[in-house]
Amino acid sequence: MSTPHDPHPNQFALLGQRRFAPFFWAQFLGAGNDNLFKFAFTVMVTYGAANAGSLAPALVVQLIAALFILPFLLFSATSGQLADKYDKATLIRFVKSLEIAIMAAALYGFTAKNVPVLLGCTFLLGVHSTLFGPVKYAYLPQHLNERELTGGNGMVEMGTFVAILLGNVVGGLLIAVPEVGPSYVAWSCLALAVLGRVSAQFVPSAMPTDAALKINWNPFTETWRNLKLAHENIVVFRSLLGISWMWFFGAVFLTQFPSFAKDVLGGNEQVASLLLVVFSIGIAIGSLMCETLSRRHVEIGLVPFGAFGMSVFSIDLYFASRGIVHPETALTLGQFVALGANWRVMADLALLALFAGLYSVPMYALIQMRAQPSHRSRIIAANNILNALFMIGSAAMAALLLKAGVTVPQLFLITGLLNLLVAGYIFLLVPEYLLRFIAWVATRLVYRFKVRGDEHIPTEGAAILVCNHVSFVDAILLMAASPRPIVFIMDHRIFATPVLGTLFRLAKAIPIAPQKEDAQAYEQAFVRAKQVLDGGDLLAIFPEGGITRDGTLGEFKGGVMKLLEANPVPVVPLALQNLWGSFFSRIDGNAMAKPFRRGFFSRVGLVAGEPVPAAQVSPAGLRERVSALLAS
C-alpha cells in the first residue's frame, strides 16, 4: 500500500516519473554508447581493419583501455566540484552535448579508419564519463527519498550493466558487417548521443549544494582534499573502499573472460561473449533484488551477505573449471551449452555477479545518504578516483600472477579468498555492517518481522526512540527497522550475556546501572547520551528499566525526561508486538529456554507512532502511546 512517503509500488514505477526516467535513459544511453564505441574500435584494430601505422594492434588495444580510464584519475576531483557548485541537470545537458561533439569526430575517425582520431575520441569519452560520474550518483538523493534510494540505485546499476552488455554486443555485430561496418558504428554512436541529449533535456533541476564553492583546478591537491573530505565520516570512507574493492574483484573476472573461454573452457569468441552476458545478467538481477530484500530501505546488512556469496561462487568456479576437459577444436556456442559441466560454470558466474550486485547497491545508497550534502559530489568523485586506482591494481596483480605461472581458474580462486579477507577486515573496521547483517538475518530467518509506521522514524536529525522491553533481542529488531544507526541505553547486566553482550559493545550501546547501585555509571550514561544527541543521531531507551517478566507493559521511569533536559528533541514511541513468549524473552521465569516453543518464523511486529515534541513528553503520556500502539 502506498503512503505519502511511499509514492510508488516498486522501483520500476520510477521509470514512469519525470524525476527519474529522463535521468535513467540519459545515463543508460551514455553507458551503452561508450561500450559500443570502445568494443567496435577494439575489434576493428584487432582484425587489422584500421590503419594503426607503426603501432602494434595489441598496443592500441591497451591504449584504448588506458586512455579511457586516465581522465578518471586526472579530472574526477574537478568534476566533483562542478557537480556540487552547479545545477546537476545543467551539467547533464552539457555532458550529453559534449558526447554529440565527440561522436561527430568519431564519425570521421571510423569512416576514415583513422586510429589517432579514434584514440583521441576514446580519451574524450573518458572525460565525458568522468564529468558524468559524480552527477550520476549525487543526483539521486536530491530526487529520491530514503525508501526509494536502494531501488533507484538498483535500477541505475542494472541499467548500466545491461547498457554495457548491449553496447558490446551491438558494437561487435555492426563492426563485423563487411565494408560498411565502421560507418554503421559511427552513425549509431552519433544517434545514441543525440537520443541521450534529448533525454537530458527533460531531466528536472537538481540545485547546487554548494553554490559558493571556489573551484580548485589543481587535480592533485583537490584529489587529496576530496579524500580527506570523505575520511571525515569513517563509515562513508570505508564504504568507498568497499566499493572500490568490488571493482577490483569484478575487473579480474571481466578482463579474463576471453582467456578463460578460450584456454580453459575451449570455446570460441561466442562463448566469451556468453560469459559476459551471464555476468551482466547476474549483476542486473542482484541489483534489482536489493529493494525487495531490504524492504525498501537502505539496508547495509546485505553487504556481508553479498561479500560471502561473491567468495563462495568464485571459489566454486575454480573447482567447477578443474573438471572440464579442454577439447581439441574450439567449441561453438551450441556445443558449449550442450555440455552439462559448463552449466555449473555459468551458474557460478551468474551467482557471484548476483551477489556482487547485493554487495554494491546498498553501499552506494549508504554513501549517498550519509555523505554531507554540501560535498556529496566531491566524495563520489573521490570514489571514482579510488575505483580507477583499484582497477589498475587489479590488472597489475593479475598480470604478475599470470606471468608467475598461475592459471586463470587459480587466479579466480585467489581473488575469492582475498575477498573473504578484505571483506572480513572491512566488517571488523565498520561493525555496523555486521550488526545490520545479524539484524537482517534475525528478522527474516528467526522471525517474520513486519514494521508499520516506519516513516515516523527520522532519517535525519536527533531523536529519542522509546520502546517496550520484551526480550534480549529487542535492540536487534529496532536496528533492523531503522534506516540509520541507533545508539541504545541498556541495562549494564545485558553486557554480561554471551554473544549478545559482544554485539551490543560492537554497537557502542551505553550501559546504565541504577543510581543507587552505581551512581558514576548512571551519570556517565547520560553524559554519553547527550553526546549522541548533540551529534544529531538516534538514541533509544527502554523506559521500563528491564525486560518484562509477565508480558505486560510496566511503568515508564523518568530517564527520558532527564535526557530531554539537556536535548529537547522529538521522542518517537515504538511498540514491539507478539514477541513475548519467544525464545529470547522471559517466560515461566526463564529466558532462552525451550528454543522451539514458538517454532520457526514466528510472526512479530514493530509499530512506530508519530514523534512527540519534547515539550509534550511525560513518562505516563509515553506509556499511554506505546500501550495504544501495542493494541493497534
XYZ file of C-alpha atoms in Angstrom:
632
model
C 0.000 0.000 0.000
C 1.323 3.468 -0.868
C 1.752 6.235 1.676
C 2.823 9.869 1.329
C 6.357 8.569 1.912
C 5.827 5.690 -0.480
C 4.757 7.265 -3.786
C 5.218 4.194 -5.967
C 4.683 0.455 -5.536
C 8.172 -0.621 -6.657
C 11.382 0.565 -8.288
C 10.115 0.008 -11.858
C 7.408 2.632 -11.320
C 10.206 5.222 -11.180
C 10.557 4.771 -14.948
C 7.171 6.476 -15.308
C 8.206 9.552 -13.317
C 9.991 12.593 -14.690
C 12.278 12.948 -11.667
C 13.914 9.603 -12.582
C 13.087 8.415 -16.121
C 14.926 11.067 -18.243
C 17.987 10.774 -15.996
C 17.891 6.957 -16.227
C 17.715 6.932 -20.022
C 20.421 9.591 -20.362
C 22.859 7.513 -18.284
C 21.735 4.242 -19.930
C 22.340 5.588 -23.444
C 25.684 7.070 -22.386
C 26.956 3.797 -20.919
C 25.769 1.878 -23.979
C 27.405 4.345 -26.351
C 30.762 4.256 -24.539
C 30.893 0.483 -24.835
C 29.594 0.296 -28.390
C 32.377 2.702 -29.438
C 35.170 1.012 -27.449
C 34.308 -2.556 -28.421
C 33.864 -1.749 -32.124
C 37.139 0.199 -32.144
C 38.922 -2.676 -30.370
C 37.620 -5.276 -32.834
C 38.475 -3.049 -35.796
C 42.083 -2.683 -34.633
C 42.453 -6.345 -33.592
C 41.379 -7.626 -37.006
C 43.505 -5.111 -38.911
C 40.590 -3.143 -40.353
C 42.140 0.169 -39.292
C 45.475 1.765 -40.087
C 47.393 1.803 -36.791
C 50.618 2.936 -38.503
C 53.710 1.738 -36.646
C 51.658 0.773 -33.558
C 51.055 -2.931 -32.992
C 47.338 -3.822 -32.696
C 47.865 -5.281 -29.195
C 49.407 -1.985 -28.070
C 46.480 0.012 -29.496
C 44.043 -2.228 -27.587
C 45.928 -1.489 -24.354
C 45.933 2.218 -25.231
C 42.141 2.191 -25.646
C 41.700 0.890 -22.087
C 44.346 3.242 -20.637
C 43.112 6.395 -22.404
C 39.531 5.777 -21.264
C 40.468 5.375 -17.593
C 43.108 8.155 -17.476
C 40.574 11.039 -17.196
C 39.096 9.438 -14.057
C 42.477 9.916 -12.382
C 43.076 13.405 -13.801
C 39.669 15.093 -13.715
C 37.449 13.349 -11.128
C 38.351 15.913 -8.461
C 37.349 18.777 -10.762
C 34.133 17.072 -11.856
C 33.104 16.569 -8.208
C 33.485 20.292 -7.546
C 31.453 21.207 -10.633
C 28.631 18.871 -9.566
C 28.476 20.460 -6.096
C 28.664 24.031 -7.449
C 26.210 23.904 -10.366
C 22.728 22.587 -11.124
C 23.182 18.903 -11.937
C 20.561 18.980 -14.700
C 22.535 21.734 -16.456
C 25.709 19.670 -16.145
C 23.985 16.563 -17.520
C 22.844 18.540 -20.577
C 26.375 19.924 -21.078
C 27.921 16.457 -20.840
C 25.444 14.987 -23.320
C 26.114 17.867 -25.746
C 29.830 17.122 -25.403
C 29.071 13.492 -26.269
C 27.490 14.592 -29.577
C 30.638 16.577 -30.439
C 32.877 13.594 -29.609
C 30.788 11.227 -31.709
C 30.809 13.705 -34.616
C 34.626 13.475 -34.548
C 34.351 9.673 -34.226
C 32.186 9.674 -37.376
C 35.217 10.872 -39.319
C 37.548 8.527 -37.405
C 35.526 5.409 -38.213
C 34.767 6.243 -41.853
C 38.432 7.173 -42.496
C 39.639 4.290 -40.269
C 41.916 6.833 -38.590
C 43.330 5.326 -35.380
C 44.837 8.539 -33.875
C 41.494 10.363 -34.197
C 39.649 7.445 -32.580
C 42.216 7.289 -29.756
C 41.591 10.991 -29.156
C 37.840 10.310 -29.076
C 38.449 7.482 -26.582
C 40.197 9.911 -24.227
C 37.391 12.460 -24.649
C 34.768 9.783 -23.909
C 36.686 9.110 -20.701
C 36.426 12.831 -19.905
C 32.683 12.692 -20.671
C 32.212 9.731 -18.290
C 34.366 11.374 -15.619
C 32.210 14.511 -15.685
C 29.024 12.451 -15.540
C 30.096 10.133 -12.685
C 29.640 12.424 -9.639
C 26.453 13.904 -11.123
C 25.048 10.405 -11.668
C 25.164 9.355 -8.016
C 24.712 12.777 -6.371
C 21.534 13.439 -8.411
C 19.597 10.500 -6.916
C 19.437 11.583 -3.227
C 18.149 15.003 -4.319
C 15.121 13.447 -6.045
C 14.546 10.145 -4.216
C 13.680 9.706 -0.548
C 15.331 7.148 1.751
C 12.738 4.487 0.949
C 13.402 4.880 -2.793
C 17.184 5.210 -2.730
C 18.041 1.493 -2.768
C 15.559 0.786 -5.580
C 16.782 3.783 -7.586
C 20.412 2.713 -7.240
C 19.434 -0.835 -8.167
C 17.787 0.430 -11.352
C 20.843 2.531 -12.265
C 23.240 -0.358 -11.574
C 21.057 -2.745 -13.568
C 20.753 -0.219 -16.405
C 24.494 0.369 -16.504
C 25.390 -3.317 -16.862
C 22.620 -4.005 -19.369
C 23.816 -0.989 -21.383
C 27.425 -2.253 -21.236
C 26.268 -5.647 -22.453
C 24.126 -4.254 -25.281
C 26.874 -1.822 -26.291
C 29.407 -4.642 -26.617
C 27.008 -6.930 -28.490
C 25.774 -4.253 -30.922
C 29.306 -2.898 -31.432
C 30.578 -6.371 -32.271
C 27.722 -7.094 -34.683
C 27.885 -3.753 -36.506
C 31.662 -3.632 -36.973
C 31.537 -7.154 -38.460
C 29.299 -6.049 -41.360
C 31.565 -6.241 -44.456
C 32.774 -2.914 -45.885
C 30.137 -0.688 -44.255
C 30.597 -1.846 -40.631
C 32.655 1.189 -39.485
C 30.079 3.587 -40.983
C 27.241 1.765 -39.233
C 29.116 2.048 -35.921
C 29.840 5.745 -36.450
C 26.257 6.705 -37.264
C 24.894 4.530 -34.425
C 27.196 6.246 -31.910
C 26.082 9.666 -33.126
C 22.398 8.667 -32.988
C 22.741 7.368 -29.399
C 24.466 10.589 -28.374
C 21.607 12.663 -29.824
C 19.000 10.479 -28.082
C 20.896 10.901 -24.808
C 20.862 14.694 -25.256
C 17.107 14.625 -25.907
C 16.564 12.632 -22.698
C 18.789 15.051 -20.767
C 16.568 17.957 -21.821
C 13.767 16.557 -19.635
C 15.892 15.967 -16.502
C 14.442 18.180 -13.724
C 16.584 20.696 -11.900
C 18.832 19.438 -9.087
C 20.005 22.581 -7.357
C 23.669 23.136 -6.387
C 24.573 22.016 -2.883
C 27.495 24.457 -2.515
C 26.970 27.328 -4.953
C 29.653 29.449 -3.236
C 32.354 26.819 -3.806
C 35.548 28.166 -5.357
C 36.872 25.695 -7.929
C 40.385 24.373 -7.329
C 41.676 23.433 -10.788
C 44.743 21.598 -9.473
C 43.722 17.920 -9.786
C 46.390 16.647 -7.389
C 45.696 18.931 -4.432
C 41.939 18.650 -4.985
C 42.098 14.852 -5.154
C 43.858 14.818 -1.779
C 41.288 17.275 -0.393
C 38.412 15.094 -1.637
C 39.883 12.019 0.032
C 40.225 13.986 3.286
C 36.591 15.141 2.990
C 35.487 11.535 2.566
C 37.618 10.458 5.534
C 35.729 12.836 7.867
C 32.944 10.235 8.033
C 34.769 6.970 8.657
C 31.779 4.781 7.718
C 31.454 6.617 4.389
C 35.185 6.442 3.684
C 35.417 2.725 4.384
C 32.325 2.178 2.251
C 34.161 3.943 -0.587
C 37.000 1.476 -0.130
C 34.464 -1.371 -0.102
C 33.002 -0.260 -3.453
C 36.476 0.154 -4.951
C 37.299 -3.378 -3.824
C 34.203 -4.611 -5.682
C 35.570 -3.011 -8.873
C 38.943 -4.666 -8.194
C 37.171 -8.013 -7.793
C 34.945 -7.583 -10.858
C 37.779 -6.403 -13.095
C 39.664 -9.675 -12.518
C 36.759 -11.651 -13.982
C 35.736 -9.278 -16.775
C 39.260 -8.947 -18.174
C 39.905 -12.712 -18.080
C 36.722 -13.868 -19.831
C 38.364 -14.183 -23.305
C 41.307 -16.220 -21.928
C 39.048 -18.282 -19.672
C 36.696 -19.091 -22.550
C 39.495 -19.986 -24.979
C 42.207 -21.637 -22.847
C 40.152 -23.256 -20.067
C 36.672 -23.901 -21.449
C 37.822 -24.473 -25.028
C 35.188 -22.185 -26.507
C 35.221 -19.720 -29.396
C 34.574 -15.954 -29.313
C 30.827 -16.537 -28.910
C 31.482 -18.439 -25.666
C 33.476 -15.473 -24.320
C 30.512 -13.237 -25.170
C 28.161 -15.668 -23.412
C 30.219 -15.382 -20.203
C 29.866 -11.592 -20.383
C 26.104 -11.947 -20.910
C 25.751 -14.293 -17.920
C 27.838 -11.991 -15.698
C 25.916 -8.861 -16.726
C 22.528 -10.501 -16.183
C 23.683 -11.697 -12.735
C 24.695 -8.168 -11.709
C 21.409 -6.775 -13.026
C 19.274 -9.322 -11.121
C 21.248 -8.835 -7.895
C 20.908 -5.050 -8.161
C 17.136 -5.285 -8.672
C 16.736 -7.761 -5.786
C 18.143 -5.241 -3.298
C 14.910 -3.271 -3.000
C 12.854 -6.366 -2.123
C 15.422 -7.868 0.241
C 15.925 -4.540 2.021
C 12.171 -3.866 2.297
C 12.736 -0.551 0.532
C 15.232 0.867 2.994
C 18.974 1.420 2.758
C 19.887 -2.000 4.173
C 23.639 -2.421 4.551
C 23.034 -5.789 6.186
C 23.005 -7.129 2.606
C 26.684 -6.206 2.159
C 28.211 -9.077 4.228
C 25.707 -11.446 2.606
C 26.841 -10.260 -0.825
C 30.546 -10.474 0.064
C 30.167 -14.055 1.308
C 28.334 -15.110 -1.869
C 30.992 -13.474 -4.080
C 33.676 -15.594 -2.424
C 31.696 -18.848 -2.315
C 30.913 -18.830 -6.034
C 34.291 -17.536 -7.223
C 35.957 -20.357 -5.241
C 33.476 -22.878 -6.638
C 34.220 -21.563 -10.134
C 37.785 -22.812 -9.659
C 36.583 -26.294 -8.704
C 33.963 -26.335 -11.491
C 36.542 -25.490 -14.159
C 39.021 -28.130 -12.907
C 36.725 -30.904 -14.117
C 36.437 -29.575 -17.669
C 38.365 -31.389 -20.396
C 39.798 -28.997 -22.996
C 38.505 -30.024 -26.477
C 40.771 -30.438 -29.486
C 38.816 -27.876 -31.522
C 37.111 -24.727 -30.269
C 33.531 -25.289 -29.158
C 30.739 -23.312 -30.776
C 28.109 -21.694 -28.591
C 25.679 -24.599 -29.141
C 28.325 -27.224 -28.366
C 29.391 -25.400 -25.223
C 25.850 -25.098 -23.867
C 25.145 -28.766 -24.623
C 27.826 -29.910 -22.135
C 26.387 -30.288 -18.620
C 29.674 -29.433 -16.842
C 29.588 -25.948 -18.350
C 26.257 -25.167 -16.701
C 27.941 -25.220 -13.290
C 30.497 -22.708 -14.592
C 27.723 -20.424 -15.874
C 25.766 -20.793 -12.632
C 28.859 -19.820 -10.609
C 29.444 -16.754 -12.794
C 25.802 -15.689 -12.607
C 25.626 -16.122 -8.824
C 28.919 -14.415 -7.994
C 27.735 -11.469 -10.135
C 24.312 -11.522 -8.441
C 25.957 -11.334 -5.011
C 28.211 -8.515 -6.272
C 25.004 -6.583 -7.025
C 23.728 -7.264 -3.489
C 27.101 -6.064 -2.169
C 27.462 -2.828 -4.129
C 23.986 -1.257 -4.342
C 23.474 -0.794 -0.550
C 26.994 0.660 -0.278
C 26.251 3.272 -2.946
C 22.953 4.124 -1.221
C 24.686 4.411 2.173
C 27.273 6.848 0.793
C 24.540 8.958 -0.807
C 22.526 9.041 2.418
C 25.365 9.595 4.894
C 27.679 11.906 2.920
C 27.387 15.587 3.756
C 25.060 17.007 1.033
C 27.229 20.106 0.507
C 30.132 17.976 -0.733
C 28.408 14.731 -1.720
C 29.548 15.019 -5.362
C 33.178 15.503 -4.325
C 33.025 12.386 -2.149
C 31.596 10.412 -5.081
C 34.393 11.846 -7.230
C 36.879 10.543 -4.652
C 35.218 7.143 -5.050
C 35.744 7.294 -8.828
C 39.441 8.009 -8.287
C 39.736 5.075 -5.887
C 37.827 2.839 -8.317
C 40.287 3.674 -11.097
C 43.292 3.026 -8.844
C 41.869 -0.285 -7.625
C 41.152 -1.412 -11.201
C 44.729 -0.584 -12.184
C 45.889 -2.543 -9.136
C 43.671 -5.425 -10.192
C 45.224 -5.519 -13.666
C 48.742 -5.380 -12.176
C 48.009 -8.222 -9.721
C 46.508 -10.404 -12.463
C 49.434 -9.728 -14.813
C 52.030 -10.600 -12.167
C 50.265 -13.780 -11.079
C 49.674 -14.983 -14.644
C 53.308 -14.258 -15.524
C 54.359 -16.310 -12.476
C 52.514 -19.311 -13.901
C 49.157 -19.039 -12.137
C 46.284 -20.316 -14.287
C 43.088 -18.317 -14.840
C 40.994 -20.627 -12.564
C 43.686 -20.303 -9.868
C 43.501 -16.526 -10.274
C 39.738 -16.718 -9.639
C 40.386 -18.850 -6.529
C 42.975 -16.389 -5.178
C 40.589 -13.479 -5.800
C 37.758 -15.279 -3.971
C 39.967 -15.998 -0.953
C 41.280 -12.421 -0.971
C 37.693 -11.205 -0.993
C 36.989 -13.111 2.235
C 39.990 -11.489 3.921
C 39.248 -7.958 2.672
C 35.525 -8.150 3.444
C 36.208 -9.542 6.913
C 38.663 -6.704 7.553
C 36.147 -4.070 6.412
C 33.413 -5.515 8.647
C 35.748 -5.525 11.655
C 36.629 -1.883 10.974
C 32.964 -0.944 10.475
C 30.960 -3.299 12.724
C 27.727 -1.576 11.658
C 27.727 -3.786 8.535
C 27.964 -6.959 10.626
C 25.349 -5.769 13.116
C 22.906 -4.904 10.351
C 23.520 -8.313 8.771
C 22.677 -10.050 12.055
C 19.552 -7.896 12.371
C 18.623 -8.674 8.761
C 19.019 -12.430 9.336
C 17.074 -12.303 12.625
C 14.126 -10.509 11.050
C 13.918 -12.825 8.040
C 15.041 -16.244 9.265
C 14.330 -16.328 13.007
C 11.174 -14.201 12.887
C 8.725 -12.990 10.280
C 9.131 -9.333 11.139
C 6.651 -6.715 9.971
C 7.136 -2.994 10.528
C 4.360 -0.409 10.395
C 4.674 3.343 10.657
C 8.413 3.269 9.930
C 8.078 6.610 8.152
C 7.897 8.113 11.660
C 11.476 7.017 12.427
C 13.526 10.073 11.366
C 16.004 9.641 8.514
C 17.979 12.673 9.724
C 18.388 14.740 12.879
C 18.488 13.789 16.554
C 15.570 11.971 18.185
C 14.875 9.658 21.122
C 13.144 6.329 20.483
C 11.235 4.777 23.405
C 10.052 1.179 23.249
C 8.587 -1.554 25.424
C 11.190 -4.103 26.547
C 10.134 -7.695 25.830
C 13.269 -9.716 25.025
C 17.030 -9.823 24.759
C 16.834 -9.129 21.003
C 14.649 -6.011 21.131
C 17.600 -3.824 20.164
C 18.408 -6.040 17.157
C 14.823 -5.766 15.890
C 14.870 -1.984 16.300
C 18.165 -1.854 14.386
C 16.535 -3.743 11.523
C 13.602 -1.309 11.396
C 15.661 1.886 11.422
C 17.091 3.428 8.238
C 20.187 4.548 10.172
C 22.202 3.524 13.244
C 20.700 3.689 16.724
C 22.665 4.042 19.953
C 20.948 2.176 22.794
C 20.949 2.856 26.521
C 20.789 -0.613 28.036
C 20.859 -2.307 31.426
C 24.534 -2.975 32.249
C 23.755 -6.620 33.101
C 22.896 -7.480 29.481
C 26.530 -6.795 28.535
C 27.494 -9.901 30.542
C 25.280 -12.101 28.313
C 27.350 -14.290 25.953
C 27.250 -13.236 22.280
C 24.607 -10.519 22.835
C 26.968 -8.607 25.121
C 29.653 -8.645 22.412
C 27.159 -7.449 19.800
C 25.974 -4.543 21.938
C 29.548 -3.498 22.683
C 30.216 -3.508 18.919
C 27.107 -1.347 18.506
C 28.564 1.110 21.063
C 25.497 0.716 23.283
C 25.591 2.718 26.508
C 25.463 0.643 29.731
C 23.421 2.109 32.547
C 23.092 0.959 36.171
C 20.553 2.089 38.806
C 21.700 5.279 40.508
C 21.647 3.608 43.944
C 23.782 0.736 42.659
C 26.418 2.711 40.709
C 25.978 6.495 40.692
C 29.042 7.054 38.496
C 27.870 4.627 35.772
C 24.405 6.212 35.945
C 25.730 9.743 35.335
C 28.240 8.608 32.706
C 25.416 7.049 30.708
C 23.637 10.414 30.456
C 26.873 12.192 29.516
C 27.367 9.760 26.606
C 23.690 10.005 25.646
C 23.991 13.795 25.390
C 26.984 13.388 23.052
C 24.898 11.119 20.810
C 22.030 13.611 20.583
C 24.409 16.560 20.164
C 25.802 14.724 17.143
C 22.332 14.567 15.539
C 21.964 10.799 15.953
C 19.215 8.461 17.133
C 19.147 7.334 20.781
C 16.915 4.508 22.010
C 15.824 3.821 25.569
C 13.659 1.137 27.164
C 11.919 3.237 29.834
C 10.564 0.236 31.782
C 14.119 -0.288 33.029
C 14.197 -4.038 32.347
C 12.698 -6.913 30.360
C 9.109 -7.625 31.316
C 8.681 -10.818 33.363
C 4.996 -11.354 32.646
C 4.452 -9.832 29.208
C 2.630 -6.736 30.471
C 3.749 -3.156 29.902
C 5.473 -1.817 33.017
C 5.681 1.683 34.437
C 7.846 4.129 32.471
C 10.640 5.649 34.541
C 11.807 9.244 34.286
C 15.102 8.757 32.438
C 13.665 10.164 29.213
C 12.853 13.438 30.997
C 16.461 13.740 32.180
C 17.609 13.233 28.571
C 15.231 15.936 27.317
C 16.501 18.492 29.851
C 19.829 18.600 28.010
C 18.482 17.906 24.496
C 14.829 18.853 23.808
C 14.459 16.618 20.730
C 11.383 14.774 19.366
C 10.505 11.463 21.021
C 9.219 8.581 18.867
C 7.103 5.912 20.634
C 7.610 2.320 19.429
C 5.839 -0.922 20.308
C 7.145 -4.460 19.796
C 4.230 -6.847 19.267
C 3.876 -10.604 19.767
C 7.474 -11.070 20.944
C 6.562 -12.220 24.441
C 6.920 -15.973 24.786
C 9.587 -16.308 22.114
C 12.955 -17.957 22.790
C 14.694 -14.690 23.695
C 12.033 -13.455 26.137
C 11.438 -14.448 29.745
C 8.624 -16.911 30.247
C 7.991 -19.264 33.150
C 10.761 -17.355 34.913
C 13.408 -18.388 32.369
C 14.999 -16.766 29.351
C 16.332 -18.545 26.276
C 14.927 -21.939 27.246
C 12.908 -24.347 25.096
C 14.077 -22.869 21.783
C 11.256 -24.382 19.707
C 8.363 -23.373 21.936
C 7.146 -20.864 19.343
C 8.506 -22.706 16.309
C 10.455 -21.105 13.487
C 9.466 -17.896 11.673
C 7.045 -16.734 14.358
C 5.278 -13.501 13.472
C 6.436 -10.430 15.379
C 5.960 -6.755 14.640
C 7.050 -3.227 15.389
C 4.735 -0.229 15.229
C 6.113 3.323 15.245
C 3.952 6.222 16.341
C 4.123 9.889 15.409
C 7.007 11.837 17.014
C 6.077 13.745 20.163
C 7.576 17.250 20.615
C 9.825 17.470 23.687
C 7.521 19.977 25.404
C 4.607 17.492 25.328
C 6.511 14.480 26.697
C 5.773 12.816 30.026
C 6.524 9.226 31.137
C 2.838 8.489 31.673
C 1.902 10.019 28.304
C 4.557 7.979 26.510
C 3.355 4.808 28.221
C -0.182 5.543 27.012
C 1.036 5.982 23.432
C 3.076 2.753 23.480
C 0.112 0.896 25.011
C -2.152 2.170 22.212
C 0.396 1.056 19.594
C 0.548 -2.410 21.184
C -3.217 -2.729 20.776
C -3.227 -1.437 17.180
